């Protein structure tokens, strides 16, 4: 059977040119792969910016960067990583590729809309990156665009703001498409509680995308109007209130944190059953905790603003609500641990990344509690402690989960296996490098090293130097992954449909999948993760009738 | 196209929902889209409420500058236009294509009149020197600066939605002509009607907030 690499549907019927076949393809798998290539290119650009900053910070004092360049660099790093990579990342890449496969559908509900959101994404990327080359330099506001600075600065904020606005639109359209697909196109028999947990993660994410992104969209639009027309809404000289900007910004951006992590949690819940060869512990609890994290995530934005001027009562309430998020998150973590308990764990590379991510994320989550409490936060606010905390959750958590997922679904996407030995070395480098990079930052921040500064006191030198070495290690680990994947593509062994003995629907079709995924849609009247003596319990014949 | 079936263990067939022509999906998708619109306008209404609370007196004073009669006329026009738009969908479903076309055309015409009146109003403010960033406005009280800032942003954003509505209605007319919308295939028509309902609903809230608090 020819795979989706050989044939495709496009927006304009049958196109001969293979490049146009990709650019105009409305097949969810090709769109997912296009996102993947573009996003990881940007990811490595942002990694480059981070390494440059680390090099500058290797010793106190100025080395080779101007302070203004440094401000633009960390803004570029933040904007690219947050808006271009991690927020849309997992849903747009793995989500697009896998959602219809896991649901037992031929495609997403609106394939053309899917392609249009990709184009919006490309437009956003072009707008965002353009200010790098068109004079005046990149924005220097940090990725949060806090008013009134973002209104007053001479740097090129307009194009970055418009880029973020358009990327928001793209993200909304993807979320909308996923919600409708999940509601409408589940295979017959598949109730909501028979869906794989990755789908649950994407579902909760999609609702956040749809309900939170418009808020930040209009807020950024107001800043744009502020800069161009001077309407005054956030400008204190005209009676506007910059703290309101912070409120509106974080009403989106805190749920966005969960928007980043929830699909990652979904990946963990897919990988664990496959490599422990048993059904996931507490399926319902994990599914519902995704939804409750999404819900509670809306109510906690104020914890970014303890020092911005809020009433004490509001601070106490936000602190309490922030702690509340730990409950469903804890439920998930304990369920994963319970899944592994007495399981026959296979320490393949995806499993290593997932275990690493659980460790990192736990550190990140627990340090989040100290920041959620008002007292410690006043001390730690805007220090490297915060930077270490969110890198532990986002880089050590989400990106580790993302990379674990990439390894896990690599055979499905390419039809090939990667070299296990190389992949493990890459994981080792990245895990050790990551912890060397960020753990010292907790200490530096605790002792009072402020974030976002181009320079630091000589007392902090040792932390920054250990970090610098760690940064090199993790960067080489990331490069090794790229090489491993490339080599797998060139000379890897054929993977076959189900190399990991996994149970969900995508593993029952050939790798790489054919154009319309399923020759016949299966009837799903079973739980997603059922094993019997280490083998998937459910099996289909070639017409997707159940044999077992 | 033939209805695809999935077969369970007992060999019973179950119909598969396909993404082609999925009426329920198209409807659900549009409702979700409207939620994003509601969140966006909701944010602006929230800002309005907060500044109204802080500067009630100057809000009331600036509201008095707006022309209630022009705004009121526009409200009536929008109300009638929603009625004709809804009626057009009903007519189409009953197979009365020509009546439907006329009603959509009438709706689009009313939308254009709405925009015309809006332009007259904006022009009145601007000729008095009141527009965002103008010297006259910036010399006024802070509450008034915020009131008119929000006035231009919110009515402007609403106006953009009206323009989009006119474009959508022209598209609907083209689709009816080419057979893309038929009495038995009205989902696009229904969604455009829903959209227009939303646009008129936003105005129904905007009107009292901006025009009536000063009366």
PDB file of N, CA, C and O in Angstrom, chain A residues 434-475:
ATOM      1  N   UNK A 434      21.238  19.260  31.050  1.00  0.00           N
ATOM      2  CA  UNK A 434      20.104  20.067  31.491  1.00  0.00           C
ATOM      3  C   UNK A 434      20.205  20.393  32.977  1.00  0.00           C
ATOM      4  O   UNK A 434      20.054  21.536  33.391  1.00  0.00           O
ATOM      5  N   UNK A 435      20.478  19.359  33.773  1.00  0.00           N
ATOM      6  CA  UNK A 435      20.516  19.599  35.216  1.00  0.00           C
ATOM      7  C   UNK A 435      21.715  20.453  35.624  1.00  0.00           C
ATOM      8  O   UNK A 435      21.624  21.265  36.542  1.00  0.00           O
ATOM      9  N   UNK A 436      22.839  20.279  34.898  1.00  0.00           N
ATOM     10  CA  UNK A 436      23.986  21.146  35.169  1.00  0.00           C
ATOM     11  C   UNK A 436      23.671  22.582  34.780  1.00  0.00           C
ATOM     12  O   UNK A 436      24.124  23.531  35.414  1.00  0.00           O
ATOM     13  N   UNK A 437      22.901  22.722  33.724  1.00  0.00           N
ATOM     14  CA  UNK A 437      22.573  24.063  33.240  1.00  0.00           C
ATOM     15  C   UNK A 437      21.675  24.789  34.219  1.00  0.00           C
ATOM     16  O   UNK A 437      21.884  25.962  34.529  1.00  0.00           O
ATOM     17  N   UNK A 438      20.646  24.122  34.709  1.00  0.00           N
ATOM     18  CA  UNK A 438      19.629  24.867  35.436  1.00  0.00           C
ATOM     19  C   UNK A 438      19.671  24.730  36.939  1.00  0.00           C
ATOM     20  O   UNK A 438      19.221  25.629  37.641  1.00  0.00           O
ATOM     21  N   UNK A 439      20.202  23.638  37.485  1.00  0.00           N
ATOM     22  CA  UNK A 439      20.156  23.546  38.949  1.00  0.00           C
ATOM     23  C   UNK A 439      20.929  24.672  39.623  1.00  0.00           C
ATOM     24  O   UNK A 439      20.436  25.256  40.591  1.00  0.00           O
ATOM     25  N   UNK A 440      22.142  25.029  39.133  1.00  0.00           N
ATOM     26  CA  UNK A 440      22.862  26.134  39.791  1.00  0.00           C
ATOM     27  C   UNK A 440      22.077  27.439  39.788  1.00  0.00           C
ATOM     28  O   UNK A 440      22.261  28.274  40.675  1.00  0.00           O
ATOM     29  N   UNK A 441      21.176  27.584  38.812  1.00  0.00           N
ATOM     30  CA  UNK A 441      20.412  28.825  38.723  1.00  0.00           C
ATOM     31  C   UNK A 441      19.442  28.985  39.885  1.00  0.00           C
ATOM     32  O   UNK A 441      19.123  30.098  40.289  1.00  0.00           O
ATOM     33  N   UNK A 442      18.942  27.843  40.419  1.00  0.00           N
ATOM     34  CA  UNK A 442      18.110  27.936  41.628  1.00  0.00           C
ATOM     35  C   UNK A 442      18.913  28.614  42.735  1.00  0.00           C
ATOM     36  O   UNK A 442      18.432  29.514  43.424  1.00  0.00           O
ATOM     37  N   UNK A 443      20.177  28.175  42.889  1.00  0.00           N
ATOM     38  CA  UNK A 443      21.010  28.730  43.959  1.00  0.00           C
ATOM     39  C   UNK A 443      21.327  30.191  43.675  1.00  0.00           C
ATOM     40  O   UNK A 443      21.151  31.056  44.546  1.00  0.00           O
ATOM     41  N   UNK A 444      21.751  30.473  42.435  1.00  0.00           N
ATOM     42  CA  UNK A 444      22.098  31.855  42.098  1.00  0.00           C
ATOM     43  C   UNK A 444      20.908  32.767  42.373  1.00  0.00           C
ATOM     44  O   UNK A 444      21.052  33.843  42.974  1.00  0.00           O
ATOM     45  N   UNK A 445      19.718  32.315  41.967  1.00  0.00           N
ATOM     46  CA  UNK A 445      18.526  33.131  42.173  1.00  0.00           C
ATOM     47  C   UNK A 445      18.206  33.280  43.636  1.00  0.00           C
ATOM     48  O   UNK A 445      17.860  34.361  44.112  1.00  0.00           O
ATOM     49  N   UNK A 446      18.358  32.191  44.375  1.00  0.00           N
ATOM     50  CA  UNK A 446      18.054  32.243  45.805  1.00  0.00           C
ATOM     51  C   UNK A 446      18.958  33.233  46.516  1.00  0.00           C
ATOM     52  O   UNK A 446      18.542  33.937  47.417  1.00  0.00           O
ATOM     53  N   UNK A 447      20.241  33.287  46.055  1.00  0.00           N
ATOM     54  CA  UNK A 447      21.174  34.225  46.685  1.00  0.00           C
ATOM     55  C   UNK A 447      21.042  35.623  46.115  1.00  0.00           C
ATOM     56  O   UNK A 447      21.800  36.517  46.492  1.00  0.00           O
ATOM     57  N   UNK A 448      20.126  35.817  45.165  1.00  0.00           N
ATOM     58  CA  UNK A 448      19.791  37.186  44.777  1.00  0.00           C
ATOM     59  C   UNK A 448      20.259  37.648  43.414  1.00  0.00           C
ATOM     60  O   UNK A 448      20.283  38.844  43.158  1.00  0.00           O
ATOM     61  N   UNK A 449      20.600  36.731  42.527  1.00  0.00           N
ATOM     62  CA  UNK A 449      21.004  37.160  41.190  1.00  0.00           C
ATOM     63  C   UNK A 449      19.765  37.468  40.359  1.00  0.00           C
ATOM     64  O   UNK A 449      18.981  36.564  40.062  1.00  0.00           O
ATOM     65  N   UNK A 450      19.523  38.737  39.969  1.00  0.00           N
ATOM     66  CA  UNK A 450      18.309  39.048  39.213  1.00  0.00           C
ATOM     67  C   UNK A 450      18.379  38.530  37.785  1.00  0.00           C
ATOM     68  O   UNK A 450      19.464  38.381  37.228  1.00  0.00           O
ATOM     69  N   UNK A 451      17.222  38.249  37.211  1.00  0.00           N
ATOM     70  CA  UNK A 451      17.184  37.741  35.843  1.00  0.00           C
ATOM     71  C   UNK A 451      17.216  38.897  34.851  1.00  0.00           C
ATOM     72  O   UNK A 451      17.073  40.051  35.230  1.00  0.00           O
ATOM     73  N   UNK A 452      17.415  38.577  33.588  1.00  0.00           N
ATOM     74  CA  UNK A 452      17.330  39.511  32.473  1.00  0.00           C
ATOM     75  C   UNK A 452      18.457  40.525  32.457  1.00  0.00           C
ATOM     76  O   UNK A 452      18.480  41.407  31.619  1.00  0.00           O
ATOM     77  N   UNK A 453      19.408  40.434  33.398  1.00  0.00           N
ATOM     78  CA  UNK A 453      20.484  41.417  33.406  1.00  0.00           C
ATOM     79  C   UNK A 453      21.635  40.905  32.550  1.00  0.00           C
ATOM     80  O   UNK A 453      21.933  39.724  32.517  1.00  0.00           O
ATOM     81  N   UNK A 454      22.298  41.855  31.938  1.00  0.00           N
ATOM     82  CA  UNK A 454      23.365  41.567  31.019  1.00  0.00           C
ATOM     83  C   UNK A 454      24.657  41.230  31.778  1.00  0.00           C
ATOM     84  O   UNK A 454      25.556  40.597  31.266  1.00  0.00           O
ATOM     85  N   UNK A 455      24.695  41.610  33.053  1.00  0.00           N
ATOM     86  CA  UNK A 455      25.907  41.447  33.851  1.00  0.00           C
ATOM     87  C   UNK A 455      25.517  40.921  35.223  1.00  0.00           C
ATOM     88  O   UNK A 455      24.333  40.900  35.577  1.00  0.00           O
ATOM     89  N   UNK A 456      26.503  40.468  36.026  1.00  0.00           N
ATOM     90  CA  UNK A 456      26.191  40.041  37.393  1.00  0.00           C
ATOM     91  C   UNK A 456      27.402  40.297  38.283  1.00  0.00           C
ATOM     92  O   UNK A 456      28.505  40.551  37.811  1.00  0.00           O
ATOM     93  N   UNK A 457      27.149  40.206  39.596  1.00  0.00           N
ATOM     94  CA  UNK A 457      28.232  40.407  40.555  1.00  0.00           C
ATOM     95  C   UNK A 457      29.189  39.217  40.487  1.00  0.00           C
ATOM     96  O   UNK A 457      28.753  38.089  40.232  1.00  0.00           O
ATOM     97  N   UNK A 458      30.479  39.430  40.738  1.00  0.00           N
ATOM     98  CA  UNK A 458      31.457  38.342  40.633  1.00  0.00           C
ATOM     99  C   UNK A 458      31.134  37.156  41.547  1.00  0.00           C
ATOM    100  O   UNK A 458      31.521  36.025  41.237  1.00  0.00           O
ATOM    101  N   UNK A 459      30.365  37.369  42.641  1.00  0.00           N
ATOM    102  CA  UNK A 459      30.016  36.258  43.545  1.00  0.00           C
ATOM    103  C   UNK A 459      29.291  35.138  42.795  1.00  0.00           C
ATOM    104  O   UNK A 459      29.324  33.988  43.219  1.00  0.00           O
ATOM    105  N   UNK A 460      28.591  35.473  41.733  1.00  0.00           N
ATOM    106  CA  UNK A 460      27.757  34.475  41.052  1.00  0.00           C
ATOM    107  C   UNK A 460      28.492  33.763  39.924  1.00  0.00           C
ATOM    108  O   UNK A 460      27.897  32.949  39.221  1.00  0.00           O
ATOM    109  N   UNK A 461      29.771  34.063  39.749  1.00  0.00           N
ATOM    110  CA  UNK A 461      30.495  33.529  38.603  1.00  0.00           C
ATOM    111  C   UNK A 461      30.402  32.012  38.520  1.00  0.00           C
ATOM    112  O   UNK A 461      30.132  31.451  37.463  1.00  0.00           O
ATOM    113  N   UNK A 462      30.605  31.335  39.666  1.00  0.00           N
ATOM    114  CA  UNK A 462      30.692  29.872  39.625  1.00  0.00           C
ATOM    115  C   UNK A 462      29.411  29.249  39.082  1.00  0.00           C
ATOM    116  O   UNK A 462      29.449  28.329  38.265  1.00  0.00           O
ATOM    117  N   UNK A 463      28.252  29.801  39.493  1.00  0.00           N
ATOM    118  CA  UNK A 463      26.983  29.231  39.016  1.00  0.00           C
ATOM    119  C   UNK A 463      26.869  29.385  37.497  1.00  0.00           C
ATOM    120  O   UNK A 463      26.452  28.470  36.799  1.00  0.00           O
ATOM    121  N   UNK A 464      27.250  30.566  37.024  1.00  0.00           N
ATOM    122  CA  UNK A 464      27.108  30.801  35.586  1.00  0.00           C
ATOM    123  C   UNK A 464      28.081  29.940  34.796  1.00  0.00           C
ATOM    124  O   UNK A 464      27.779  29.534  33.670  1.00  0.00           O
ATOM    125  N   UNK A 465      29.245  29.637  35.379  1.00  0.00           N
ATOM    126  CA  UNK A 465      30.192  28.818  34.623  1.00  0.00           C
ATOM    127  C   UNK A 465      29.752  27.357  34.558  1.00  0.00           C
ATOM    128  O   UNK A 465      29.867  26.720  33.517  1.00  0.00           O
ATOM    129  N   UNK A 466      29.240  26.837  35.681  1.00  0.00           N
ATOM    130  CA  UNK A 466      28.707  25.468  35.623  1.00  0.00           C
ATOM    131  C   UNK A 466      27.581  25.410  34.590  1.00  0.00           C
ATOM    132  O   UNK A 466      27.500  24.504  33.764  1.00  0.00           O
ATOM    133  N   UNK A 467      26.703  26.423  34.638  1.00  0.00           N
ATOM    134  CA  UNK A 467      25.610  26.504  33.668  1.00  0.00           C
ATOM    135  C   UNK A 467      26.122  26.487  32.241  1.00  0.00           C
ATOM    136  O   UNK A 467      25.569  25.813  31.376  1.00  0.00           O
ATOM    137  N   UNK A 468      27.163  27.254  32.006  1.00  0.00           N
ATOM    138  CA  UNK A 468      27.710  27.357  30.651  1.00  0.00           C
ATOM    139  C   UNK A 468      28.137  25.991  30.135  1.00  0.00           C
ATOM    140  O   UNK A 468      27.834  25.625  28.989  1.00  0.00           O
ATOM    141  N   UNK A 469      28.818  25.204  30.990  1.00  0.00           N
ATOM    142  CA  UNK A 469      29.251  23.867  30.585  1.00  0.00           C
ATOM    143  C   UNK A 469      28.028  22.982  30.316  1.00  0.00           C
ATOM    144  O   UNK A 469      27.945  22.271  29.309  1.00  0.00           O
ATOM    145  N   UNK A 470      27.042  23.079  31.224  1.00  0.00           N
ATOM    146  CA  UNK A 470      25.809  22.304  31.035  1.00  0.00           C
ATOM    147  C   UNK A 470      25.129  22.644  29.720  1.00  0.00           C
ATOM    148  O   UNK A 470      24.632  21.767  29.016  1.00  0.00           O
ATOM    149  N   UNK A 471      25.125  23.930  29.389  1.00  0.00           N
ATOM    150  CA  UNK A 471      24.487  24.361  28.145  1.00  0.00           C
ATOM    151  C   UNK A 471      25.153  23.704  26.942  1.00  0.00           C
ATOM    152  O   UNK A 471      24.467  23.244  26.016  1.00  0.00           O
ATOM    153  N   UNK A 472      26.485  23.621  26.989  1.00  0.00           N
ATOM    154  CA  UNK A 472      27.188  22.965  25.880  1.00  0.00           C
ATOM    155  C   UNK A 472      26.801  21.490  25.789  1.00  0.00           C
ATOM    156  O   UNK A 472      26.577  20.951  24.700  1.00  0.00           O
ATOM    157  N   UNK A 473      26.712  20.834  26.957  1.00  0.00           N
ATOM    158  CA  UNK A 473      26.360  19.406  26.964  1.00  0.00           C
ATOM    159  C   UNK A 473      24.974  19.184  26.357  1.00  0.00           C
ATOM    160  O   UNK A 473      24.799  18.328  25.486  1.00  0.00           O
ATOM    161  N   UNK A 474      23.986  19.943  26.828  1.00  0.00           N
ATOM    162  CA  UNK A 474      22.622  19.698  26.339  1.00  0.00           C
ATOM    163  C   UNK A 474      22.526  20.041  24.865  1.00  0.00           C
ATOM    164  O   UNK A 474      21.880  19.320  24.084  1.00  0.00           O
ATOM    165  N   UNK A 475      23.262  21.090  24.440  1.00  0.00           N
ATOM    166  CA  UNK A 475      23.210  21.443  23.020  1.00  0.00           C
ATOM    167  C   UNK A 475      23.804  20.314  22.176  1.00  0.00           C
ATOM    168  O   UNK A 475      23.243  19.946  21.126  1.00  0.00           O
TER     169      UNK A 475
END
